[in-house]
Amino acid sequence: MELKPPSLLRGAWVSCGTTWFTSADASDASRRSRPSRDGYRPVGHRRSPPRRGRSGGRCPAPPPAGPARRLSPAVGRRGMDRSLRSARRVAAVSGLRAAPPACPATLCRRRRPWPPLPTRTRRRASAAPGRGGPASRLRPVPLPGAAPPPRKRNPRRARSPALSGCARSRPAARPRGNPNGYGRAGPSRGRPPPARPLGAVSCPRAAPPARGAGAREHCRRPAPLRPLAAARAPGRAPARRRRPPGPPPADRGCPLGTRPRPARRNPARPPPASGSCRSARPGAGRAAAAAMLLRSGWRRLALSPGPGPGRRRAGGEVGAAAAARYEVVVIGGGHAGTEAAAAAARGGARTLLLTHRIGTIGEMSCNPSFGGIGKGHLVREVDALDGLCGRVCDRSGVHYKVLNRCKGPAVWGLRAQIDRGRYKEAMQKEILNTPLLTVHEASVEDLLLAEPEPDHPGKCQVTGVILGDGSTIHAGSIVLTTGTFLRGMVLIGLEMHPAGRLGDQPAIGLAQTLEKLGFAMGRLKTGTPPRLAKDTIDFCGLEERVADNPPVPFSFLSEAVWIKPEDQLSCYLTYTTLKAQQIIRDNLHLNNHIRETTRGPRYCPSLESKVLRFPNREHQVWLEPEGLDSNVIYPQGISMTLPPELQEQVVKSIPGLENAKILQPGYGVQYDFLDPRQLTPSLESRLVQRLFFAGQINGTTGYEEAAAQGVIAGINACLRVHGKPPFVVSRTEGYIGVLIDDLTSLGTSEPYRMFTSRVEFRMSLRPDNADARLTHRGFEEARCVSQQRYEQAVKMRAALEDGIATLKSLQFSISKWSQLIPEVPISRGRRSPVSAFEVLQCPEANMEVLARAVPEPLGKLAQWRELSERLKIEAAYEWCVLNQQQEIEEVRRDEALQLPEDIDYFAIDASLSAEVREKLDSNRPRTIGAVSRIPGITPAAIVNLLRFVKTHHQKTEKRKVLPQTGQYLPGEMHSEKAAS
């Protein structure tokens, strides 16, 4: 005899079942039931004190214990009919579709990832030791339309829905919140939904809000409801839930690695704000109450979610619903991640940026500065590709300085001291207002994989990610920019704790996934100095360094920086003492970071490393402000990881810092990085297709190197989705090309830093002409450059060409020039007449001097300050650029000789030694030019390999010709000689 409960709308208790319901629960629609060892545990029954729900109310207390009584079938059926009619009336008022009453146990417990299989028979609850109370004497009775309680299963063998179909070849589980699969455009893209118990309403399952540090809000758009015709006829037994046989669909992918851990609820977390999904619109409480009544089985009638703080869209909107499928997903909100996400969105790809916290986007974890020698070139080139960091620096700097002024403009290093707060605020504003870009707070634990594409190298392709709460997001390309978070470890003295940055959790699951995929991983370390209180430092006896007047902006779009020259802050210089060195030497045994064999940065070492490598020397300490209104000073040059009390002794031994107060101790970070030789010049992985890497995960150090990689990875991730060829910057085109070529061809065993000495063609790759070199390519090939920037670059190029032509056309004799500009000495050895462009090559000459001498044609050129400066630089480097042009062409010819991607260096018929073959196989160079830069490759080996490549290309061309007809294969180009 089937047992039926009385009407749930009247608030009656079901003493013979395991659940009961009161009107107090009507305000909380997010609670759920969790199957216990004996079936569904009663709502309100806890072995420990009951916890508060999100609405602040406690779960109702259980009814007094008593003997279980059976309800007659007639009474149960009448109660069920009344309940159904009442539920439909409430639904009509709230605008919801009616449904049979569901098990109210789903109100106060979080749902399991995959619903348990129903049982054919009911179980009797037995009183177990330590499980007294009403729950131990009640029997679970299934409600009409809901599945019976689950069978007793081993909780250790329970599998996450994200993993079903991976190890046991079962169909991939459908993500919660969308019956068609998260990121699917329609039901045809995913597998058919599993069979439901008869009588259950076919409603979408509402996604539970993500919990824990990895995610703050997780809302989804509900799928359209299906009609109520699916209710089973009375008297029929509930259908057994079965999974459809067959392998998982290829487009769903399969997660690698272990099951993602479910997010834990934080009991100390305050209730959500009024802008959360539950109260985002008027009448949310009444609709939520109706939604609780209209439940059936494991499925919940979902309401339209409102805005929440977890996912933000462009224009500052806070969106709860995600796009059906993202084209590009960027993991990490650091300097590489922000540039990658913005570049992909500018290219026209629907992009999702996943970060642990939206508030840390644009965080400057280490020194508050941008640019420098070599690094300033990277910032200019990122800006030429319409990147963000250059424009943001022009709106947040407090001290602008051009380094290397004593040398030529080709090696000038633009640098700016940045206000941390202003930079982070401006960067977040740029990101949150970028079209086609969505930001979501979540942690990524695993990757979704599928079969590889036949026309690309790699053993598989990535199709999406698995978040920390178990949900999945599908994408066409993935960009990993994890920085120092990949299995990061923070060290202070002898203490070690997992963290990617002080106060932030590391990425453990993702590191394990990359290892299982076969990536070669390494370990690097870096550090940061202690932060000092500005009002406790004596600046009187220190050397002051003032900023430039006028300051030089980073961006080509900025005519001037935001701050007035006279309002800029100064930096101060001091030095370490022998007392500080003695303190460090006496306490090396208390420093785990310096004793580790992990390689640290060579050009920005810790103070302990400098004391060991350069003993008995004074080391510079730059005191740099962290903002206009900040009381924090960043002591550049004393990065250390000693215990805090010893750091205080070292700081107070430095002149000017005798009374300094430490606000935050210095610490070291150790993290995993990927061998960058496993990447292509487009920063796509060779092992996993559509997976890109950028930033410190590739072994670099510094904000500028990360931003440069990020913009290239974002551009190519977008182009990969759209089926276009990759965007590659060569060594002859920019510092970005040198950076990526060094990483992908040579790799690195220590944090890589960019210098001007790494570049062969420094005279041509200057910071002033970055727009002329890259903006046109970015607009025409990558489509990542705005129309405004492109038009400005075209205007500047035309003005330069016209200005150079005007200067070369204006010619006078040497005596005439000596009369016009006597302050400029002109060599008598020059051939007469001498053009104004040649006079401009003299160090003492500039456009203002020439405009005073010849105002009519040159006055307009001198009025445009940026144009006049660039004309001076073009004139100074004219002969150097012409001399380097032949070398550049030779390198480009070598770069054009592509090596086959599937070449087997141990099997080719070429005169190569075993050592050379091993190095070629480990580095996998793509061109002959890359081969020439591998250490240990002899010129003879390069010639022999070049001969093999040319022979290979000739054979390939001959195979394209049909010998019978003398015609080329369809779809191939042919020359006039072959056609004749």
Coordinates of N, CA and C in Angstrom, one line a residue, residues 88 227 245 393 418 442 448 457 733 753 760 832:
R88 N -1.1 25.1 -7.6 CA -1.4 25.7 -8.9 C -2.0 27.2 -8.7
P227 N 6.0 21.3 -20.5 CA 4.6 21.2 -20.1 C 4.4 20.1 -19.0
P245 N 23.2 4.5 -22.4 CA 24.5 3.8 -22.7 C 25.3 4.6 -23.8
C393 N 48.8 53.3 -17.0 CA 50.0 54.0 -16.3 C 49.9 55.5 -16.5
I418 N 54.1 54.1 -9.8 CA 52.6 54.0 -10.0 C 51.9 54.1 -8.6
A442 N 35.8 32.7 -9.7 CA 35.8 31.2 -9.5 C 37.2 30.7 -9.6
L448 N 38.6 20.3 -19.5 CA 37.9 19.4 -20.3 C 38.6 19.2 -21.6
P457 N 49.2 19.9 -34.5 CA 49.9 19.0 -33.6 C 49.3 19.0 -32.2
E733 N 60.9 42.5 -35.7 CA 59.7 43.4 -35.6 C 59.5 44.0 -34.2
R753 N 64.1 38.0 -17.8 CA 63.9 39.5 -17.8 C 64.4 40.1 -19.1
E760 N 69.0 42.1 -31.2 CA 70.0 42.3 -32.2 C 69.9 43.6 -33.0
S832 N 78.6 69.2 -50.5 CA 77.6 70.4 -50.6 C 76.8 70.2 -51.9

